[in-house]
Amino acid sequence: QHSYVKYNSIETINQWMATIVAQNSDMMSYSTIGSSYEGRPLHVIKIGKKTGSVKPAIFMDCGIHAREWISPAFCQWFVNEAVSTYGSDPTMTDLLNTMDFLVVPVINVDGYSYTWTNDRMWRKTRSRNPGTNCRGTDPNRNWNAGWCEIGASKNPCSETYCGPVVESEKVVKAVADYIRSQRSVIKAYLTMHSYSQMCLFPYSYTYNLAANHEELVSLTAINKLGSMYGTQYVYGPGAVTIYPAAGGSDDWAYDEGIKYAFTFELRDTGRYGFLLPESQIKPTCEETMLAIKYISQYVSEHL
Ligand code: 0X9
Ligand code: ZN
Ligand code: ZN
């Protein structure tokens, strides 16, 4: 039932996770880091050669926004590529020997489920808001980074509602707690969204440039994403490249001290938008793999 070239339901993703981890238990494990508003479990998969010592790690999450289906598809693709090219691909072998990847395949599990059953275009979480029938908080406006100061709304009916307080959403709190608990090992934060073909880095809550702005520019200027199929990607700080918006996970991770924090906006530029055809899953994931591997290799060499 599970397929890497199809979109998979949350139930299928959870079954897939258990299976692939069991089949590769020498390199993979997974744990439950919390649960959602509606009680769905939140998982993180750890991938890497077991060495007996603590390795530096790269954290990646998918599915913060419910309707951006290509994002969870990429996390599944990544996990499979990592384990299946270990030992044959020299870059991946190197990476998994020296580092761990910590992957949350779907953060907004309730919203993702809702896009399968009720509303394909749902973006937010599914938590109830007092005094209104409008449900949900934007889980990418709910982090402690200039929270709700710009590009976010205090109106629960808005698609960019920042929530009643920082980390009000159980899934955001669970991931933030997990990252804080692993803070000393996590060297990079990668978060996958769609669409618009961009690779963004801090800041989005301010027009100030990141302390290592030039390094982040040079890391992305390589344009790995365009190198396979010529797909046009745009790179830069979020505030000027897409729009100013506070409370995002990338800015939060960066201000926690994770100096390599990127938001990827995958295909396309609007022809299909969030409804990216399944025929584009493979090319999208293949080109994105190049960028993730390149950034990871750079990070592993700049610890
Ligand atoms: O608005 C967002 O949350 C992201 N775009 S999306 O179309 N996937 O919703 C961009 C996030 C950029 N980073 C921050 N605003 N911190
Ligand atoms: Zn998004
Ligand atoms: Zn260097």
PDB file of C-alpha atoms and ligand atoms in Angstrom:
ATOM      1  CA  GLN A   1       0.000   0.000   0.000  1.00  0.00           C
ATOM      2  CA  HIS A   2       2.847   2.383   0.770  1.00  0.00           C
ATOM      3  CA  SER A   3       4.594   3.919  -2.224  1.00  0.00           C
ATOM      4  CA  TYR A   4       7.401   6.454  -2.519  1.00  0.00           C
ATOM      5  CA  VAL A   5       5.917   7.783  -5.751  1.00  0.00           C
ATOM      6  CA  LYS A   6       2.432   8.288  -4.320  1.00  0.00           C
ATOM      7  CA  TYR A   7       1.114  10.408  -1.486  1.00  0.00           C
ATOM      8  CA  ASN A   8       0.481   8.312   1.584  1.00  0.00           C
ATOM      9  CA  SER A   9      -2.081   8.763   4.363  1.00  0.00           C
ATOM     10  CA  ILE A  10      -0.899   9.282   7.937  1.00  0.00           C
ATOM     11  CA  GLU A  11      -1.885   5.682   8.770  1.00  0.00           C
ATOM     12  CA  THR A  12       0.170   4.359   5.849  1.00  0.00           C
ATOM     13  CA  ILE A  13       3.120   6.584   6.827  1.00  0.00           C
ATOM     14  CA  ASN A  14       3.022   5.262  10.400  1.00  0.00           C
ATOM     15  CA  GLN A  15       2.957   1.648   9.176  1.00  0.00           C
ATOM     16  CA  TRP A  16       5.778   2.366   6.729  1.00  0.00           C
ATOM     17  CA  MET A  17       7.839   3.894   9.539  1.00  0.00           C
ATOM     18  CA  ALA A  18       7.523   0.816  11.740  1.00  0.00           C
ATOM     19  CA  THR A  19       8.399  -1.464   8.826  1.00  0.00           C
ATOM     20  CA  ILE A  20      11.435   0.384   7.470  1.00  0.00           C
ATOM     21  CA  VAL A  21      12.858   0.846  10.963  1.00  0.00           C
ATOM     22  CA  ALA A  22      12.395  -2.864  11.740  1.00  0.00           C
ATOM     23  CA  GLN A  23      14.051  -3.821   8.442  1.00  0.00           C
ATOM     24  CA  ASN A  24      17.053  -1.561   9.073  1.00  0.00           C
ATOM     25  CA  SER A  25      17.408  -1.770  12.819  1.00  0.00           C
ATOM     26  CA  ASP A  26      21.223  -1.670  12.585  1.00  0.00           C
ATOM     27  CA  MET A  27      21.006   1.914  11.251  1.00  0.00           C
ATOM     28  CA  MET A  28      17.602   3.174  12.341  1.00  0.00           C
ATOM     29  CA  SER A  29      15.413   3.610  15.359  1.00  0.00           C
ATOM     30  CA  TYR A  30      12.350   5.664  16.094  1.00  0.00           C
ATOM     31  CA  SER A  31      10.779   7.165  19.128  1.00  0.00           C
ATOM     32  CA  THR A  32       7.583   8.945  20.045  1.00  0.00           C
ATOM     33  CA  ILE A  33       8.204  12.530  21.095  1.00  0.00           C
ATOM     34  CA  GLY A  34       4.657  13.534  21.900  1.00  0.00           C
ATOM     35  CA  SER A  35       1.129  13.481  20.620  1.00  0.00           C
ATOM     36  CA  SER A  36      -1.164  15.864  18.783  1.00  0.00           C
ATOM     37  CA  TYR A  37      -4.312  17.716  19.863  1.00  0.00           C
ATOM     38  CA  GLU A  38      -6.401  14.855  18.481  1.00  0.00           C
ATOM     39  CA  GLY A  39      -4.172  12.248  20.085  1.00  0.00           C
ATOM     40  CA  ARG A  40      -2.065  11.092  17.138  1.00  0.00           C
ATOM     41  CA  PRO A  41       1.488  10.074  17.973  1.00  0.00           C
ATOM     42  CA  LEU A  42       4.432  12.206  16.851  1.00  0.00           C
ATOM     43  CA  HIS A  43       7.497  10.257  15.783  1.00  0.00           C
ATOM     44  CA  VAL A  44      11.130  10.982  15.081  1.00  0.00           C
ATOM     45  CA  ILE A  45      13.277   8.575  13.093  1.00  0.00           C
ATOM     46  CA  LYS A  46      16.993   8.447  13.836  1.00  0.00           C
ATOM     47  CA  ILE A  47      19.225   7.245  10.993  1.00  0.00           C
ATOM     48  CA  GLY A  48      22.958   6.705  11.211  1.00  0.00           C
ATOM     49  CA  LYS A  49      25.644   4.107  11.655  1.00  0.00           C
ATOM     50  CA  LYS A  50      25.791   3.128  15.300  1.00  0.00           C
ATOM     51  CA  THR A  51      29.232   3.958  16.649  1.00  0.00           C
ATOM     52  CA  GLY A  52      28.744   3.718  20.378  1.00  0.00           C
ATOM     53  CA  SER A  53      29.423   7.412  20.839  1.00  0.00           C
ATOM     54  CA  VAL A  54      27.272  10.514  20.488  1.00  0.00           C
ATOM     55  CA  LYS A  55      27.359  11.841  16.925  1.00  0.00           C
ATOM     56  CA  PRO A  56      26.481  15.297  15.655  1.00  0.00           C
ATOM     57  CA  ALA A  57      23.050  15.350  14.037  1.00  0.00           C
ATOM     58  CA  ILE A  58      21.015  17.056  11.361  1.00  0.00           C
ATOM     59  CA  PHE A  59      17.361  17.583  12.187  1.00  0.00           C
ATOM     60  CA  MET A  60      14.760  17.598   9.419  1.00  0.00           C
ATOM     61  CA  ASP A  61      10.996  17.909   9.605  1.00  0.00           C
ATOM     62  CA  CYS A  62       8.196  17.665   7.081  1.00  0.00           C
ATOM     63  CA  GLY A  63       4.495  18.391   7.081  1.00  0.00           C
ATOM     64  CA  ILE A  64       4.287  21.500   9.250  1.00  0.00           C
ATOM     65  CA  HIS A  65       1.574  22.700   6.860  1.00  0.00           C
ATOM     66  CA  ALA A  66      -1.110  20.113   6.217  1.00  0.00           C
ATOM     67  CA  ARG A  67      -1.781  20.644   2.510  1.00  0.00           C
ATOM     68  CA  GLU A  68       1.872  20.660   1.419  1.00  0.00           C
ATOM     69  CA  TRP A  69       1.834  16.955   0.572  1.00  0.00           C
ATOM     70  CA  ILE A  70       5.144  16.892  -1.266  1.00  0.00           C
ATOM     71  CA  SER A  71       6.856  17.665   2.038  1.00  0.00           C
ATOM     72  CA  PRO A  72       6.062  14.396   3.912  1.00  0.00           C
ATOM     73  CA  ALA A  73       6.677  12.594   0.614  1.00  0.00           C
ATOM     74  CA  PHE A  74      10.193  14.003   0.646  1.00  0.00           C
ATOM     75  CA  CYS A  75      10.895  12.916   4.235  1.00  0.00           C
ATOM     76  CA  GLN A  76       9.872   9.354   3.315  1.00  0.00           C
ATOM     77  CA  TRP A  77      12.024   9.505   0.199  1.00  0.00           C
ATOM     78  CA  PHE A  78      14.976  10.813   2.174  1.00  0.00           C
ATOM     79  CA  VAL A  79      14.798   8.088   4.820  1.00  0.00           C
ATOM     80  CA  ASN A  80      14.653   5.387   2.147  1.00  0.00           C
ATOM     81  CA  GLU A  81      17.473   6.902   0.056  1.00  0.00           C
ATOM     82  CA  ALA A  82      19.649   7.221   3.128  1.00  0.00           C
ATOM     83  CA  VAL A  83      19.386   3.575   4.169  1.00  0.00           C
ATOM     84  CA  SER A  84      19.381   2.156   0.647  1.00  0.00           C
ATOM     85  CA  THR A  85      22.395   4.116  -0.643  1.00  0.00           C
ATOM     86  CA  TYR A  86      24.487   3.624   2.500  1.00  0.00           C
ATOM     87  CA  GLY A  87      27.501   1.579   1.485  1.00  0.00           C
ATOM     88  CA  SER A  88      27.225   2.405  -2.228  1.00  0.00           C
ATOM     89  CA  ASP A  89      26.977   6.214  -2.376  1.00  0.00           C
ATOM     90  CA  PRO A  90      30.222   7.621  -0.919  1.00  0.00           C
ATOM     91  CA  THR A  91      28.664  10.897   0.261  1.00  0.00           C
ATOM     92  CA  MET A  92      25.761   9.213   2.038  1.00  0.00           C
ATOM     93  CA  THR A  93      28.066   6.592   3.514  1.00  0.00           C
ATOM     94  CA  ASP A  94      30.356   9.300   4.882  1.00  0.00           C
ATOM     95  CA  LEU A  95      27.418  11.279   6.266  1.00  0.00           C
ATOM     96  CA  LEU A  96      25.843   8.319   8.035  1.00  0.00           C
ATOM     97  CA  ASN A  97      29.175   7.182   9.428  1.00  0.00           C
ATOM     98  CA  THR A  98      29.891  10.540  11.020  1.00  0.00           C
ATOM     99  CA  MET A  99      26.430  11.980  11.693  1.00  0.00           C
ATOM    100  CA  ASP A 100      22.859  11.084  12.530  1.00  0.00           C
ATOM    101  CA  PHE A 101      19.738  12.347  10.805  1.00  0.00           C
ATOM    102  CA  LEU A 102      16.727  13.018  13.004  1.00  0.00           C
ATOM    103  CA  VAL A 103      13.612  13.052  10.829  1.00  0.00           C
ATOM    104  CA  VAL A 104      10.044  13.927  11.785  1.00  0.00           C
ATOM    105  CA  PRO A 105       8.083  12.735   8.715  1.00  0.00           C
ATOM    106  CA  VAL A 106       4.905  14.673   9.587  1.00  0.00           C
ATOM    107  CA  ILE A 107       4.661  17.338  12.313  1.00  0.00           C
ATOM    108  CA  ASN A 108       1.077  18.512  11.779  1.00  0.00           C
ATOM    109  CA  VAL A 109      -0.429  15.032  11.928  1.00  0.00           C
ATOM    110  CA  ASP A 110      -3.995  16.201  12.658  1.00  0.00           C
ATOM    111  CA  GLY A 111      -3.992  18.729   9.834  1.00  0.00           C
ATOM    112  CA  TYR A 112      -2.466  16.234   7.423  1.00  0.00           C
ATOM    113  CA  SER A 113      -5.138  13.683   8.292  1.00  0.00           C
ATOM    114  CA  TYR A 114      -7.830  16.347   7.795  1.00  0.00           C
ATOM    115  CA  THR A 115      -6.561  17.083   4.275  1.00  0.00           C
ATOM    116  CA  TRP A 116      -7.170  13.422   3.424  1.00  0.00           C
ATOM    117  CA  THR A 117     -10.671  13.231   4.857  1.00  0.00           C
ATOM    118  CA  ASN A 118     -12.291  16.664   4.775  1.00  0.00           C
ATOM    119  CA  ASP A 119     -10.456  19.577   3.209  1.00  0.00           C
ATOM    120  CA  ARG A 120      -7.505  19.073   0.865  1.00  0.00           C
ATOM    121  CA  MET A 121      -6.488  22.752   1.252  1.00  0.00           C
ATOM    122  CA  TRP A 122      -6.287  22.827   5.075  1.00  0.00           C
ATOM    123  CA  ARG A 123      -3.059  24.428   6.349  1.00  0.00           C
ATOM    124  CA  LYS A 124      -3.230  24.819  10.133  1.00  0.00           C
ATOM    125  CA  THR A 125      -3.502  22.473  13.088  1.00  0.00           C
ATOM    126  CA  ARG A 126      -6.962  21.335  14.215  1.00  0.00           C
ATOM    127  CA  SER A 127      -7.094  22.696  17.762  1.00  0.00           C
ATOM    128  CA  ARG A 128     -10.290  24.400  18.924  1.00  0.00           C
ATOM    129  CA  ASN A 129     -10.251  28.143  19.568  1.00  0.00           C
ATOM    130  CA  PRO A 130     -12.516  29.548  22.292  1.00  0.00           C
ATOM    131  CA  GLY A 131     -15.360  31.800  21.179  1.00  0.00           C
ATOM    132  CA  THR A 132     -15.293  30.812  17.511  1.00  0.00           C
ATOM    133  CA  ASN A 133     -15.937  27.885  15.223  1.00  0.00           C
ATOM    134  CA  CYS A 134     -12.686  28.630  13.395  1.00  0.00           C
ATOM    135  CA  ARG A 135     -10.207  25.899  14.182  1.00  0.00           C
ATOM    136  CA  GLY A 136      -6.453  25.681  14.138  1.00  0.00           C
ATOM    137  CA  THR A 137      -3.260  27.654  14.588  1.00  0.00           C
ATOM    138  CA  ASP A 138      -0.616  28.131  11.897  1.00  0.00           C
ATOM    139  CA  PRO A 139       2.144  25.845  13.210  1.00  0.00           C
ATOM    140  CA  ASN A 140       4.718  27.985  11.424  1.00  0.00           C
ATOM    141  CA  ARG A 141       3.663  31.132  13.315  1.00  0.00           C
ATOM    142  CA  ASN A 142       3.678  29.476  16.743  1.00  0.00           C
ATOM    143  CA  TRP A 143       7.413  29.356  17.557  1.00  0.00           C
ATOM    144  CA  ASN A 144       9.226  31.704  19.878  1.00  0.00           C
ATOM    145  CA  ALA A 145      10.851  33.970  17.273  1.00  0.00           C
ATOM    146  CA  GLY A 146       9.441  37.496  17.231  1.00  0.00           C
ATOM    147  CA  TRP A 147       6.159  35.727  17.898  1.00  0.00           C
ATOM    148  CA  CYS A 148       3.163  37.346  16.175  1.00  0.00           C
ATOM    149  CA  GLU A 149       4.993  40.623  15.562  1.00  0.00           C
ATOM    150  CA  ILE A 150       4.791  40.614  11.764  1.00  0.00           C
ATOM    151  CA  GLY A 151       3.220  38.539   8.979  1.00  0.00           C
ATOM    152  CA  ALA A 152       1.002  36.694  11.423  1.00  0.00           C
ATOM    153  CA  SER A 153      -2.503  37.222  12.752  1.00  0.00           C
ATOM    154  CA  LYS A 154      -4.123  37.281  16.183  1.00  0.00           C
ATOM    155  CA  ASN A 155      -7.431  36.287  14.560  1.00  0.00           C
ATOM    156  CA  PRO A 156      -8.175  32.553  15.024  1.00  0.00           C
ATOM    157  CA  CYS A 157     -10.005  32.531  11.699  1.00  0.00           C
ATOM    158  CA  SER A 158      -6.875  33.629   9.823  1.00  0.00           C
ATOM    159  CA  GLU A 159      -4.735  31.112   7.931  1.00  0.00           C
ATOM    160  CA  THR A 160      -1.709  32.642   9.681  1.00  0.00           C
ATOM    161  CA  TYR A 161      -3.133  32.676  13.230  1.00  0.00           C
ATOM    162  CA  CYS A 162      -0.152  32.656  15.597  1.00  0.00           C
ATOM    163  CA  GLY A 163      -2.040  30.895  18.404  1.00  0.00           C
ATOM    164  CA  PRO A 164      -2.956  32.121  21.895  1.00  0.00           C
ATOM    165  CA  VAL A 165       0.615  31.804  23.194  1.00  0.00           C
ATOM    166  CA  VAL A 166       4.030  30.652  21.968  1.00  0.00           C
ATOM    167  CA  GLU A 167       4.123  26.845  21.518  1.00  0.00           C
ATOM    168  CA  SER A 168       0.389  26.569  22.202  1.00  0.00           C
ATOM    169  CA  GLU A 169       0.205  23.747  19.679  1.00  0.00           C
ATOM    170  CA  LYS A 170       1.074  20.385  21.199  1.00  0.00           C
ATOM    171  CA  VAL A 171       3.006  19.291  18.127  1.00  0.00           C
ATOM    172  CA  VAL A 172       5.066  22.505  18.034  1.00  0.00           C
ATOM    173  CA  LYS A 173       5.814  22.221  21.754  1.00  0.00           C
ATOM    174  CA  ALA A 174       6.778  18.546  21.359  1.00  0.00           C
ATOM    175  CA  VAL A 175       9.211  19.257  18.516  1.00  0.00           C
ATOM    176  CA  ALA A 176      10.639  22.338  20.254  1.00  0.00           C
ATOM    177  CA  ASP A 177      11.130  20.324  23.455  1.00  0.00           C
ATOM    178  CA  TYR A 178      12.796  17.546  21.494  1.00  0.00           C
ATOM    179  CA  ILE A 179      15.169  19.944  19.713  1.00  0.00           C
ATOM    180  CA  ARG A 180      16.004  21.655  23.029  1.00  0.00           C
ATOM    181  CA  SER A 181      16.736  18.249  24.555  1.00  0.00           C
ATOM    182  CA  GLN A 182      19.072  17.372  21.646  1.00  0.00           C
ATOM    183  CA  ARG A 183      20.377  20.913  21.271  1.00  0.00           C
ATOM    184  CA  SER A 184      24.043  20.080  21.828  1.00  0.00           C
ATOM    185  CA  VAL A 185      24.112  17.476  19.033  1.00  0.00           C
ATOM    186  CA  ILE A 186      21.934  19.213  16.421  1.00  0.00           C
ATOM    187  CA  LYS A 187      24.093  21.160  13.956  1.00  0.00           C
ATOM    188  CA  ALA A 188      21.535  21.928  11.258  1.00  0.00           C
ATOM    189  CA  TYR A 189      17.775  22.443  11.073  1.00  0.00           C
ATOM    190  CA  LEU A 190      15.971  21.705   7.802  1.00  0.00           C
ATOM    191  CA  THR A 191      12.224  22.141   7.326  1.00  0.00           C
ATOM    192  CA  MET A 192      10.351  21.159   4.186  1.00  0.00           C
ATOM    193  CA  HIS A 193       7.400  23.117   2.781  1.00  0.00           C
ATOM    194  CA  SER A 194       5.814  23.876  -0.555  1.00  0.00           C
ATOM    195  CA  TYR A 195       5.333  25.565  -2.895  1.00  0.00           C
ATOM    196  CA  SER A 196       7.377  28.258  -4.692  1.00  0.00           C
ATOM    197  CA  GLN A 197      10.819  26.689  -5.290  1.00  0.00           C
ATOM    198  CA  MET A 198      12.783  28.642  -2.739  1.00  0.00           C
ATOM    199  CA  CYS A 199      15.439  27.927  -0.189  1.00  0.00           C
ATOM    200  CA  LEU A 200      15.080  30.380   2.675  1.00  0.00           C
ATOM    201  CA  PHE A 201      17.246  31.080   5.660  1.00  0.00           C
ATOM    202  CA  PRO A 202      16.952  33.494   8.636  1.00  0.00           C
ATOM    203  CA  TYR A 203      15.611  35.921   9.218  1.00  0.00           C
ATOM    204  CA  SER A 204      11.928  36.166   8.441  1.00  0.00           C
ATOM    205  CA  TYR A 205      10.777  37.991  11.602  1.00  0.00           C
ATOM    206  CA  THR A 206      13.219  40.848  11.010  1.00  0.00           C
ATOM    207  CA  TYR A 207      15.070  42.419   8.102  1.00  0.00           C
ATOM    208  CA  ASN A 208      18.323  42.000  10.023  1.00  0.00           C
ATOM    209  CA  LEU A 209      20.750  39.601   8.407  1.00  0.00           C
ATOM    210  CA  ALA A 210      21.901  36.432  10.123  1.00  0.00           C
ATOM    211  CA  ALA A 211      25.368  36.629  11.690  1.00  0.00           C
ATOM    212  CA  ASN A 212      26.670  34.080   9.150  1.00  0.00           C
ATOM    213  CA  HIS A 213      24.605  35.511   6.277  1.00  0.00           C
ATOM    214  CA  GLU A 214      27.477  35.315   3.775  1.00  0.00           C
ATOM    215  CA  GLU A 215      28.073  31.677   4.621  1.00  0.00           C
ATOM    216  CA  LEU A 216      24.385  30.843   4.170  1.00  0.00           C
ATOM    217  CA  VAL A 217      24.407  32.695   0.838  1.00  0.00           C
ATOM    218  CA  SER A 218      27.460  30.821  -0.395  1.00  0.00           C
ATOM    219  CA  LEU A 219      26.020  27.487   0.753  1.00  0.00           C
ATOM    220  CA  THR A 220      22.877  27.998  -1.320  1.00  0.00           C
ATOM    221  CA  ALA A 221      24.449  29.858  -4.249  1.00  0.00           C
ATOM    222  CA  ILE A 222      25.756  26.495  -5.485  1.00  0.00           C
ATOM    223  CA  ASN A 223      22.149  25.906  -6.660  1.00  0.00           C
ATOM    224  CA  LYS A 224      22.198  22.147  -6.192  1.00  0.00           C
ATOM    225  CA  LEU A 225      18.427  22.152  -6.615  1.00  0.00           C
ATOM    226  CA  GLY A 226      18.774  23.319 -10.197  1.00  0.00           C
ATOM    227  CA  SER A 227      21.654  21.053 -11.098  1.00  0.00           C
ATOM    228  CA  MET A 228      19.654  17.932 -12.013  1.00  0.00           C
ATOM    229  CA  TYR A 229      16.643  19.106 -14.030  1.00  0.00           C
ATOM    230  CA  GLY A 230      17.285  22.856 -14.273  1.00  0.00           C
ATOM    231  CA  THR A 231      14.440  23.619 -11.848  1.00  0.00           C
ATOM    232  CA  GLN A 232      14.671  27.325 -11.009  1.00  0.00           C
ATOM    233  CA  TYR A 233      15.136  27.982  -7.300  1.00  0.00           C
ATOM    234  CA  VAL A 234      15.433  31.320  -5.513  1.00  0.00           C
ATOM    235  CA  TYR A 235      17.594  31.707  -2.405  1.00  0.00           C
ATOM    236  CA  GLY A 236      17.808  34.245   0.396  1.00  0.00           C
ATOM    237  CA  PRO A 237      16.674  35.440   3.794  1.00  0.00           C
ATOM    238  CA  GLY A 238      12.959  34.800   4.301  1.00  0.00           C
ATOM    239  CA  ALA A 239      11.893  38.395   5.019  1.00  0.00           C
ATOM    240  CA  VAL A 240      13.024  39.722   1.634  1.00  0.00           C
ATOM    241  CA  THR A 241      12.808  36.550  -0.457  1.00  0.00           C
ATOM    242  CA  ILE A 242       9.245  35.425   0.351  1.00  0.00           C
ATOM    243  CA  TYR A 243       7.726  37.781   2.958  1.00  0.00           C
ATOM    244  CA  PRO A 244       8.289  38.914   6.543  1.00  0.00           C
ATOM    245  CA  ALA A 245       6.614  36.447   8.907  1.00  0.00           C
ATOM    246  CA  ALA A 246       7.339  35.885  12.580  1.00  0.00           C
ATOM    247  CA  GLY A 247       7.047  32.748  14.670  1.00  0.00           C
ATOM    248  CA  GLY A 248       8.625  30.384  12.141  1.00  0.00           C
ATOM    249  CA  SER A 249      10.579  27.279  13.050  1.00  0.00           C
ATOM    250  CA  ASP A 250      13.687  28.218  11.046  1.00  0.00           C
ATOM    251  CA  ASP A 251      14.201  31.539  12.860  1.00  0.00           C
ATOM    252  CA  TRP A 252      13.531  29.849  16.204  1.00  0.00           C
ATOM    253  CA  ALA A 253      16.083  27.092  15.533  1.00  0.00           C
ATOM    254  CA  TYR A 254      18.621  29.672  14.413  1.00  0.00           C
ATOM    255  CA  ASP A 255      18.161  31.783  17.534  1.00  0.00           C
ATOM    256  CA  GLU A 256      18.559  28.599  19.600  1.00  0.00           C
ATOM    257  CA  GLY A 257      22.077  28.561  18.187  1.00  0.00           C
ATOM    258  CA  ILE A 258      21.666  26.198  15.213  1.00  0.00           C
ATOM    259  CA  LYS A 259      23.681  28.141  12.666  1.00  0.00           C
ATOM    260  CA  TYR A 260      22.446  26.250   9.602  1.00  0.00           C
ATOM    261  CA  ALA A 261      18.681  26.640   9.432  1.00  0.00           C
ATOM    262  CA  PHE A 262      16.819  26.359   6.130  1.00  0.00           C
ATOM    263  CA  THR A 263      13.223  26.346   4.962  1.00  0.00           C
ATOM    264  CA  PHE A 264      12.786  24.602   1.619  1.00  0.00           C
ATOM    265  CA  GLU A 265       9.791  25.513  -0.484  1.00  0.00           C
ATOM    266  CA  LEU A 266       9.617  22.633  -2.936  1.00  0.00           C
ATOM    267  CA  ARG A 267       7.887  22.455  -6.353  1.00  0.00           C
ATOM    268  CA  ASP A 268       6.176  24.002  -8.104  1.00  0.00           C
ATOM    269  CA  THR A 269       5.765  27.741  -8.724  1.00  0.00           C
ATOM    270  CA  GLY A 270       1.974  27.656  -8.880  1.00  0.00           C
ATOM    271  CA  ARG A 271       0.795  25.683 -11.909  1.00  0.00           C
ATOM    272  CA  TYR A 272      -0.394  22.893  -9.607  1.00  0.00           C
ATOM    273  CA  GLY A 273       0.639  24.509  -6.334  1.00  0.00           C
ATOM    274  CA  PHE A 274      -0.188  22.307  -3.340  1.00  0.00           C
ATOM    275  CA  LEU A 275      -1.831  19.785  -5.717  1.00  0.00           C
ATOM    276  CA  LEU A 276       1.489  18.711  -7.201  1.00  0.00           C
ATOM    277  CA  PRO A 277       0.863  15.595  -9.345  1.00  0.00           C
ATOM    278  CA  GLU A 278       2.300  12.326  -8.101  1.00  0.00           C
ATOM    279  CA  SER A 279       4.342  12.122 -11.307  1.00  0.00           C
ATOM    280  CA  GLN A 280       6.472  14.970  -9.899  1.00  0.00           C
ATOM    281  CA  ILE A 281       7.264  13.294  -6.577  1.00  0.00           C
ATOM    282  CA  LYS A 282      10.293  11.423  -7.907  1.00  0.00           C
ATOM    283  CA  PRO A 283      11.987  14.317  -9.751  1.00  0.00           C
ATOM    284  CA  THR A 284      11.232  16.734  -6.904  1.00  0.00           C
ATOM    285  CA  CYS A 285      12.705  14.376  -4.328  1.00  0.00           C
ATOM    286  CA  GLU A 286      15.744  13.517  -6.455  1.00  0.00           C
ATOM    287  CA  GLU A 287      16.711  17.160  -6.986  1.00  0.00           C
ATOM    288  CA  THR A 288      16.061  17.997  -3.334  1.00  0.00           C
ATOM    289  CA  MET A 289      18.277  15.101  -2.200  1.00  0.00           C
ATOM    290  CA  LEU A 290      21.234  16.798  -3.890  1.00  0.00           C
ATOM    291  CA  ALA A 291      20.719  19.977  -1.891  1.00  0.00           C
ATOM    292  CA  ILE A 292      20.214  18.167   1.415  1.00  0.00           C
ATOM    293  CA  LYS A 293      23.300  16.032   0.874  1.00  0.00           C
ATOM    294  CA  TYR A 294      25.370  19.044  -0.123  1.00  0.00           C
ATOM    295  CA  ILE A 295      24.355  21.096   2.906  1.00  0.00           C
ATOM    296  CA  SER A 296      24.809  18.091   5.205  1.00  0.00           C
ATOM    297  CA  GLN A 297      28.291  17.430   3.873  1.00  0.00           C
ATOM    298  CA  TYR A 298      29.222  21.081   4.372  1.00  0.00           C
ATOM    299  CA  VAL A 299      27.877  21.024   7.919  1.00  0.00           C
ATOM    300  CA  SER A 300      29.779  17.811   8.691  1.00  0.00           C
ATOM    301  CA  GLU A 301      32.964  19.545   7.564  1.00  0.00           C
ATOM    302  CA  HIS A 302      32.270  22.697   9.591  1.00  0.00           C
ATOM    303  CA  LEU A 303      31.519  21.408  13.049  1.00  0.00           C
TER     304      LEU A 303
HETATM  305  O1  0X9 B   1       4.732  31.132   5.399  1.00  0.00           O
HETATM  306  C1  0X9 B   1       5.358  30.113   5.722  1.00  0.00           C
HETATM  307  O2  0X9 B   1       5.244  29.585   6.825  1.00  0.00           O
HETATM  308  C2  0X9 B   1       6.302  29.462   4.710  1.00  0.00           C
HETATM  309  N1  0X9 B   1       5.695  29.469   3.396  1.00  0.00           N
HETATM  310  S1  0X9 B   1       4.401  28.483   3.101  1.00  0.00           S
HETATM  311  O3  0X9 B   1       3.899  28.779   1.773  1.00  0.00           O
HETATM  312  N2  0X9 B   1       4.907  26.969   3.079  1.00  0.00           N
HETATM  313  O4  0X9 B   1       3.429  28.653   4.136  1.00  0.00           O
HETATM  314  C3  0X9 B   1       7.606  30.225   4.671  1.00  0.00           C
HETATM  315  C4  0X9 B   1       8.347  30.205   5.963  1.00  0.00           C
HETATM  316  C5  0X9 B   1       9.602  31.037   5.938  1.00  0.00           C
HETATM  317  N3  0X9 B   1      10.171  31.185   7.256  1.00  0.00           N
HETATM  318  C6  0X9 B   1       9.616  31.973   8.220  1.00  0.00           C
HETATM  319  N4  0X9 B   1       8.597  32.753   7.971  1.00  0.00           N
HETATM  320  N5  0X9 B   1      10.188  31.968   9.401  1.00  0.00           N
HETATM  321 ZN    ZN B   2       4.410  25.626   4.496  1.00  0.00          ZN
HETATM  322 ZN    ZN B   3      34.825  25.479   3.961  1.00  0.00          ZN
END
